PDB file of C-alpha atoms in Angstrom:
ATOM      1  CA  UNK A   1     -76.245 -23.143 -24.669  1.00 61.00           C
ATOM      2  CA  UNK A   2     -77.734 -20.002 -23.054  1.00 57.00           C
ATOM      3  CA  UNK A   3     -81.052 -18.591 -24.415  1.00 60.00           C
ATOM      4  CA  UNK A   4     -79.740 -16.783 -27.580  1.00 57.00           C
ATOM      5  CA  UNK A   5     -81.907 -13.722 -26.867  1.00 59.00           C
ATOM      6  CA  UNK A   6     -81.384 -11.244 -24.123  1.00 58.00           C
ATOM      7  CA  UNK A   7     -84.190 -11.436 -21.538  1.00 51.00           C
ATOM      8  CA  UNK A   8     -85.157  -7.890 -20.906  1.00 56.00           C
ATOM      9  CA  UNK A   9     -86.941  -5.416 -23.173  1.00 77.00           C
ATOM     10  CA  UNK A  10     -84.355  -2.883 -24.511  1.00 93.00           C
ATOM     11  CA  UNK A  11     -84.284   0.603 -26.095  1.00 95.00           C
ATOM     12  CA  UNK A  12     -84.426   0.869 -29.874  1.00 96.00           C
ATOM     13  CA  UNK A  13     -81.751   3.155 -31.152  1.00 97.00           C
ATOM     14  CA  UNK A  14     -81.568   4.351 -34.822  1.00 98.00           C
ATOM     15  CA  UNK A  15     -78.137   3.986 -36.397  1.00 98.00           C
ATOM     16  CA  UNK A  16     -76.913   7.500 -35.449  1.00 98.00           C
ATOM     17  CA  UNK A  17     -78.134   7.096 -31.917  1.00 98.00           C
ATOM     18  CA  UNK A  18     -76.556   3.632 -31.696  1.00 98.00           C
ATOM     19  CA  UNK A  19     -73.132   4.652 -32.903  1.00 98.00           C
ATOM     20  CA  UNK A  20     -73.062   7.653 -30.447  1.00 98.00           C
ATOM     21  CA  UNK A  21     -74.189   5.349 -27.601  1.00 98.00           C
ATOM     22  CA  UNK A  22     -71.659   2.735 -28.500  1.00 98.00           C
ATOM     23  CA  UNK A  23     -68.730   5.135 -28.603  1.00 96.00           C
ATOM     24  CA  UNK A  24     -69.682   6.750 -25.418  1.00 96.00           C
ATOM     25  CA  UNK A  25     -69.550   3.359 -23.661  1.00 97.00           C
ATOM     26  CA  UNK A  26     -66.746   1.596 -25.463  1.00 97.00           C
ATOM     27  CA  UNK A  27     -63.659   2.861 -23.806  1.00 95.00           C
ATOM     28  CA  UNK A  28     -65.143   2.206 -20.287  1.00 94.00           C
ATOM     29  CA  UNK A  29     -65.719  -1.484 -20.956  1.00 95.00           C
ATOM     30  CA  UNK A  30     -63.491  -2.805 -18.285  1.00 92.00           C
ATOM     31  CA  UNK A  31     -61.798  -6.234 -17.723  1.00 94.00           C
ATOM     32  CA  UNK A  32     -64.771  -8.309 -18.947  1.00 95.00           C
ATOM     33  CA  UNK A  33     -63.919  -7.077 -22.505  1.00 97.00           C
ATOM     34  CA  UNK A  34     -65.906  -6.720 -25.691  1.00 98.00           C
ATOM     35  CA  UNK A  35     -67.737  -9.725 -27.166  1.00 98.00           C
ATOM     36  CA  UNK A  36     -69.201  -9.729 -30.745  1.00 98.00           C
ATOM     37  CA  UNK A  37     -71.234 -12.341 -32.515  1.00 98.00           C
ATOM     38  CA  UNK A  38     -71.531 -12.141 -36.334  1.00 98.00           C
ATOM     39  CA  UNK A  39     -74.166 -14.434 -37.912  1.00 98.00           C
ATOM     40  CA  UNK A  40     -75.192 -12.867 -41.191  1.00 98.00           C
ATOM     41  CA  UNK A  41     -73.225 -13.943 -44.207  1.00 98.00           C
ATOM     42  CA  UNK A  42     -72.981 -10.474 -45.699  1.00 97.00           C
ATOM     43  CA  UNK A  43     -73.221  -6.835 -44.813  1.00 97.00           C
ATOM     44  CA  UNK A  44     -73.171  -3.556 -46.766  1.00 98.00           C
ATOM     45  CA  UNK A  45     -69.912  -1.953 -45.740  1.00 98.00           C
ATOM     46  CA  UNK A  46     -70.756   1.319 -47.223  1.00 97.00           C
ATOM     47  CA  UNK A  47     -67.717   3.337 -48.526  1.00 97.00           C
ATOM     48  CA  UNK A  48     -65.054   1.020 -46.943  1.00 98.00           C
ATOM     49  CA  UNK A  49     -62.487   1.067 -49.684  1.00 98.00           C
ATOM     50  CA  UNK A  50     -61.364  -2.615 -49.599  1.00 98.00           C
ATOM     51  CA  UNK A  51     -65.016  -3.788 -49.736  1.00 97.00           C
ATOM     52  CA  UNK A  52     -65.781  -1.456 -52.663  1.00 97.00           C
ATOM     53  CA  UNK A  53     -62.813  -2.908 -54.541  1.00 97.00           C
ATOM     54  CA  UNK A  54     -64.300  -6.398 -53.933  1.00 97.00           C
ATOM     55  CA  UNK A  55     -67.643  -5.353 -55.262  1.00 96.00           C
ATOM     56  CA  UNK A  56     -65.891  -4.004 -58.258  1.00 96.00           C
ATOM     57  CA  UNK A  57     -64.316  -7.383 -58.858  1.00 96.00           C
ATOM     58  CA  UNK A  58     -60.637  -6.223 -58.075  1.00 97.00           C
ATOM     59  CA  UNK A  59     -59.638  -8.770 -55.529  1.00 97.00           C
ATOM     60  CA  UNK A  60     -55.915  -7.962 -55.663  1.00 97.00           C
ATOM     61  CA  UNK A  61     -56.739  -4.212 -54.959  1.00 98.00           C
ATOM     62  CA  UNK A  62     -59.076  -5.262 -52.118  1.00 98.00           C
ATOM     63  CA  UNK A  63     -56.301  -7.325 -50.364  1.00 98.00           C
ATOM     64  CA  UNK A  64     -53.715  -4.521 -50.884  1.00 98.00           C
ATOM     65  CA  UNK A  65     -56.144  -2.037 -49.245  1.00 98.00           C
ATOM     66  CA  UNK A  66     -56.453  -4.330 -46.182  1.00 98.00           C
ATOM     67  CA  UNK A  67     -52.704  -4.489 -45.946  1.00 98.00           C
ATOM     68  CA  UNK A  68     -52.530  -0.697 -45.873  1.00 98.00           C
ATOM     69  CA  UNK A  69     -54.684  -0.622 -42.811  1.00 98.00           C
ATOM     70  CA  UNK A  70     -51.987  -2.250 -40.789  1.00 98.00           C
ATOM     71  CA  UNK A  71     -50.610   0.974 -39.126  1.00 98.00           C
ATOM     72  CA  UNK A  72     -54.180   1.991 -38.223  1.00 98.00           C
ATOM     73  CA  UNK A  73     -54.958  -1.297 -36.637  1.00 98.00           C
ATOM     74  CA  UNK A  74     -51.571  -1.370 -34.702  1.00 98.00           C
ATOM     75  CA  UNK A  75     -52.451   2.074 -33.183  1.00 98.00           C
ATOM     76  CA  UNK A  76     -56.178   1.032 -32.548  1.00 97.00           C
ATOM     77  CA  UNK A  77     -55.521  -2.265 -30.869  1.00 97.00           C
ATOM     78  CA  UNK A  78     -52.626  -0.804 -29.064  1.00 97.00           C
ATOM     79  CA  UNK A  79     -54.933   1.757 -27.494  1.00 97.00           C
ATOM     80  CA  UNK A  80     -57.383  -1.007 -26.518  1.00 97.00           C
ATOM     81  CA  UNK A  81     -54.609  -2.978 -24.748  1.00 96.00           C
ATOM     82  CA  UNK A  82     -53.617   0.208 -22.936  1.00 96.00           C
ATOM     83  CA  UNK A  83     -57.190   0.622 -21.747  1.00 96.00           C
ATOM     84  CA  UNK A  84     -56.960  -2.774 -20.097  1.00 96.00           C
ATOM     85  CA  UNK A  85     -59.580  -4.773 -22.109  1.00 97.00           C
ATOM     86  CA  UNK A  86     -59.629  -7.190 -25.132  1.00 97.00           C
ATOM     87  CA  UNK A  87     -61.836  -7.676 -28.171  1.00 98.00           C
ATOM     88  CA  UNK A  88     -63.437 -11.088 -28.829  1.00 98.00           C
ATOM     89  CA  UNK A  89     -65.275 -11.972 -32.018  1.00 98.00           C
ATOM     90  CA  UNK A  90     -67.197 -15.100 -33.009  1.00 98.00           C
ATOM     91  CA  UNK A  91     -67.761 -15.312 -36.843  1.00 98.00           C
ATOM     92  CA  UNK A  92     -70.312 -17.967 -37.850  1.00 98.00           C
ATOM     93  CA  UNK A  93     -69.547 -19.297 -41.270  1.00 98.00           C
ATOM     94  CA  UNK A  94     -71.813 -21.169 -43.645  1.00 98.00           C
ATOM     95  CA  UNK A  95     -70.726 -23.489 -46.440  1.00 96.00           C
ATOM     96  CA  UNK A  96     -69.987 -22.860 -49.223  1.00 96.00           C
ATOM     97  CA  UNK A  97     -68.173 -19.733 -48.195  1.00 97.00           C
ATOM     98  CA  UNK A  98     -69.592 -16.721 -50.026  1.00 97.00           C
ATOM     99  CA  UNK A  99     -67.374 -13.836 -51.324  1.00 97.00           C
ATOM    100  CA  UNK A 100     -68.180 -11.569 -48.509  1.00 98.00           C
ATOM    101  CA  UNK A 101     -67.031 -14.096 -45.873  1.00 98.00           C
ATOM    102  CA  UNK A 102     -63.853 -14.867 -47.834  1.00 98.00           C
ATOM    103  CA  UNK A 103     -63.152 -11.083 -47.865  1.00 98.00           C
ATOM    104  CA  UNK A 104     -64.031 -10.527 -44.290  1.00 98.00           C
ATOM    105  CA  UNK A 105     -61.915 -13.309 -43.026  1.00 98.00           C
ATOM    106  CA  UNK A 106     -58.960 -11.766 -44.771  1.00 98.00           C
ATOM    107  CA  UNK A 107     -59.638  -8.545 -43.023  1.00 98.00           C
ATOM    108  CA  UNK A 108     -60.288 -10.254 -39.638  1.00 98.00           C
ATOM    109  CA  UNK A 109     -56.993 -12.195 -40.069  1.00 98.00           C
ATOM    110  CA  UNK A 110     -55.118  -8.871 -39.956  1.00 98.00           C
ATOM    111  CA  UNK A 111     -57.147  -7.718 -37.002  1.00 98.00           C
ATOM    112  CA  UNK A 112     -56.402 -10.967 -35.285  1.00 98.00           C
ATOM    113  CA  UNK A 113     -52.671 -10.417 -35.670  1.00 98.00           C
ATOM    114  CA  UNK A 114     -52.936  -7.152 -33.744  1.00 98.00           C
ATOM    115  CA  UNK A 115     -54.869  -8.553 -30.850  1.00 96.00           C
ATOM    116  CA  UNK A 116     -58.636  -9.122 -31.693  1.00 98.00           C
ATOM    117  CA  UNK A 117     -59.413 -12.704 -30.583  1.00 98.00           C
ATOM    118  CA  UNK A 118     -61.223 -14.141 -33.529  1.00 98.00           C
ATOM    119  CA  UNK A 119     -62.863 -17.655 -33.473  1.00 98.00           C
ATOM    120  CA  UNK A 120     -64.852 -19.313 -36.308  1.00 98.00           C
ATOM    121  CA  UNK A 121     -67.859 -21.482 -35.800  1.00 98.00           C
ATOM    122  CA  UNK A 122     -69.308 -23.511 -38.567  1.00 98.00           C
ATOM    123  CA  UNK A 123     -73.101 -22.810 -39.047  1.00 98.00           C
ATOM    124  CA  UNK A 124     -73.844 -26.482 -38.741  1.00 97.00           C
ATOM    125  CA  UNK A 125     -72.651 -26.442 -35.152  1.00 97.00           C
ATOM    126  CA  UNK A 126     -75.381 -23.940 -34.135  1.00 96.00           C
ATOM    127  CA  UNK A 127     -78.256 -25.372 -36.247  1.00 95.00           C
ATOM    128  CA  UNK A 128     -79.979 -26.951 -33.353  1.00 93.00           C
ATOM    129  CA  UNK A 129     -79.974 -23.572 -31.503  1.00 90.00           C
ATOM    130  CA  UNK A 130     -81.470 -21.867 -34.549  1.00 93.00           C
ATOM    131  CA  UNK A 131     -84.636 -23.811 -34.791  1.00 90.00           C
ATOM    132  CA  UNK A 132     -86.562 -20.558 -33.909  1.00 88.00           C
ATOM    133  CA  UNK A 133     -84.487 -18.379 -36.296  1.00 91.00           C
ATOM    134  CA  UNK A 134     -80.820 -17.344 -36.754  1.00 94.00           C
ATOM    135  CA  UNK A 135     -78.739 -16.268 -33.766  1.00 96.00           C
ATOM    136  CA  UNK A 136     -78.798 -12.657 -33.241  1.00 95.00           C
ATOM    137  CA  UNK A 137     -76.212 -10.194 -34.073  1.00 97.00           C
ATOM    138  CA  UNK A 138     -74.611  -9.007 -30.810  1.00 97.00           C
ATOM    139  CA  UNK A 139     -72.142  -6.669 -29.296  1.00 98.00           C
ATOM    140  CA  UNK A 140     -71.602  -7.023 -25.546  1.00 98.00           C
ATOM    141  CA  UNK A 141     -69.680  -4.271 -23.723  1.00 98.00           C
ATOM    142  CA  UNK A 142     -68.365  -5.758 -20.618  1.00 96.00           C
ATOM    143  CA  UNK A 143     -71.049  -6.076 -17.912  1.00 96.00           C
ATOM    144  CA  UNK A 144     -72.783  -2.808 -18.816  1.00 94.00           C
ATOM    145  CA  UNK A 145     -74.711  -3.145 -22.092  1.00 97.00           C
ATOM    146  CA  UNK A 146     -75.482  -5.467 -25.035  1.00 97.00           C
ATOM    147  CA  UNK A 147     -76.683  -4.263 -28.404  1.00 97.00           C
ATOM    148  CA  UNK A 148     -78.776  -6.509 -30.693  1.00 97.00           C
ATOM    149  CA  UNK A 149     -77.795  -5.086 -34.049  1.00 97.00           C
ATOM    150  CA  UNK A 150     -80.307  -4.591 -36.872  1.00 97.00           C
ATOM    151  CA  UNK A 151     -79.902  -4.520 -40.579  1.00 97.00           C
ATOM    152  CA  UNK A 152     -81.972  -3.909 -43.565  1.00 97.00           C
ATOM    153  CA  UNK A 153     -82.694  -6.800 -46.023  1.00 95.00           C
ATOM    154  CA  UNK A 154     -79.812  -5.638 -48.001  1.00 95.00           C
ATOM    155  CA  UNK A 155     -77.397  -5.672 -45.015  1.00 97.00           C
ATOM    156  CA  UNK A 156     -77.182  -1.911 -44.288  1.00 98.00           C
ATOM    157  CA  UNK A 157     -76.780  -1.148 -40.605  1.00 98.00           C
ATOM    158  CA  UNK A 158     -80.102  -0.034 -39.106  1.00 98.00           C
ATOM    159  CA  UNK A 159     -79.367   0.777 -35.537  1.00 98.00           C
ATOM    160  CA  UNK A 160     -79.619  -1.556 -32.568  1.00 97.00           C
ATOM    161  CA  UNK A 161     -81.688  -2.440 -29.408  1.00 97.00           C
ATOM    162  CA  UNK A 162     -79.680  -1.665 -26.337  1.00 97.00           C
ATOM    163  CA  UNK A 163     -80.192  -3.600 -23.262  1.00 96.00           C
ATOM    164  CA  UNK A 164     -78.647  -2.705 -19.862  1.00 95.00           C
ATOM    165  CA  UNK A 165     -80.434  -5.066 -17.622  1.00 93.00           C
ATOM    166  CA  UNK A 166     -77.695  -7.096 -15.845  1.00 94.00           C
ATOM    167  CA  UNK A 167     -79.509 -10.491 -16.522  1.00 92.00           C
ATOM    168  CA  UNK A 168     -79.714  -9.781 -20.271  1.00 93.00           C
ATOM    169  CA  UNK A 169     -76.167  -8.667 -20.516  1.00 95.00           C
ATOM    170  CA  UNK A 170     -74.966 -11.690 -18.537  1.00 95.00           C
ATOM    171  CA  UNK A 171     -76.954 -14.010 -20.816  1.00 94.00           C
ATOM    172  CA  UNK A 172     -75.653 -12.427 -24.024  1.00 95.00           C
ATOM    173  CA  UNK A 173     -72.120 -12.455 -22.820  1.00 96.00           C
ATOM    174  CA  UNK A 174     -72.399 -16.069 -21.863  1.00 96.00           C
ATOM    175  CA  UNK A 175     -73.775 -16.978 -25.225  1.00 96.00           C
ATOM    176  CA  UNK A 176     -70.931 -15.342 -27.060  1.00 97.00           C
ATOM    177  CA  UNK A 177     -68.272 -16.676 -24.629  1.00 98.00           C
ATOM    178  CA  UNK A 178     -69.506 -20.159 -25.079  1.00 97.00           C
ATOM    179  CA  UNK A 179     -69.391 -19.968 -28.803  1.00 98.00           C
ATOM    180  CA  UNK A 180     -65.974 -18.422 -28.715  1.00 98.00           C
ATOM    181  CA  UNK A 181     -64.724 -21.198 -26.585  1.00 98.00           C
ATOM    182  CA  UNK A 182     -65.991 -23.825 -28.913  1.00 98.00           C
ATOM    183  CA  UNK A 183     -64.876 -22.121 -32.095  1.00 98.00           C
ATOM    184  CA  UNK A 184     -61.714 -22.628 -34.028  1.00 98.00           C
ATOM    185  CA  UNK A 185     -58.928 -20.022 -33.968  1.00 98.00           C
ATOM    186  CA  UNK A 186     -59.115 -17.845 -37.157  1.00 98.00           C
ATOM    187  CA  UNK A 187     -55.549 -18.415 -38.171  1.00 98.00           C
ATOM    188  CA  UNK A 188     -55.950 -22.303 -38.241  1.00 98.00           C
ATOM    189  CA  UNK A 189     -59.229 -22.035 -39.946  1.00 98.00           C
ATOM    190  CA  UNK A 190     -58.037 -19.491 -42.565  1.00 98.00           C
ATOM    191  CA  UNK A 191     -54.970 -21.691 -43.508  1.00 98.00           C
ATOM    192  CA  UNK A 192     -57.245 -24.706 -43.987  1.00 98.00           C
ATOM    193  CA  UNK A 193     -60.396 -23.316 -45.489  1.00 98.00           C
ATOM    194  CA  UNK A 194     -59.665 -19.852 -47.032  1.00 98.00           C
ATOM    195  CA  UNK A 195     -56.135 -19.493 -48.149  1.00 97.00           C
ATOM    196  CA  UNK A 196     -56.506 -21.832 -51.054  1.00 96.00           C
ATOM    197  CA  UNK A 197     -59.736 -20.409 -52.408  1.00 97.00           C
ATOM    198  CA  UNK A 198     -59.666 -18.677 -55.820  1.00 96.00           C
ATOM    199  CA  UNK A 199     -60.491 -15.011 -56.024  1.00 96.00           C
ATOM    200  CA  UNK A 200     -64.114 -14.338 -55.546  1.00 95.00           C
ATOM    201  CA  UNK A 201     -66.108 -12.686 -58.282  1.00 79.00           C
ATOM    202  CA  UNK A 202     -67.536  -9.909 -55.961  1.00 64.00           C
ATOM    203  CA  UNK A 203     -69.353  -9.238 -52.833  1.00 64.00           C
TER     204      UNK A 203
END
């Protein structure tokens, strides 16, 4: 597996600057596409309605709110397809599955239906590569930039370190691509591991 950390020093961006920089670059990704690696087992999703319902213990409402997002996802992923690139995501999952992951995989399953190419990797499969610490949270935008995402201890987004050095971007993209190739398609994983789980108690 490639070195999990990009090789060049980057630019530390606070959350507001990261979002602005990301949005400026996103629609110009190009044919290499978008590659994301999610390693943490929970994030603070702020005021996202479905996540708030999960936190409140209303699983049925949380799932209903995900279903209500279908028209939005159809429009969004249609725009991405028209722009000529694709989204790829690797979701590393620890066992036993925690409530956040159970919830997120329901959300990602709908995104996957509309075109996001989601693969699941069991945490045990990357254990040898994490001897020095967990794999980083990465967003790779084509060949132009990679963001190492930062979070507070409670999972609140805390900006990113942007790297545009071609070697750093290539190494990060190769890491996510290799994990994606070795991962299991979300739909198959979901049917086997997630669909039969009881409702979680909260996130």
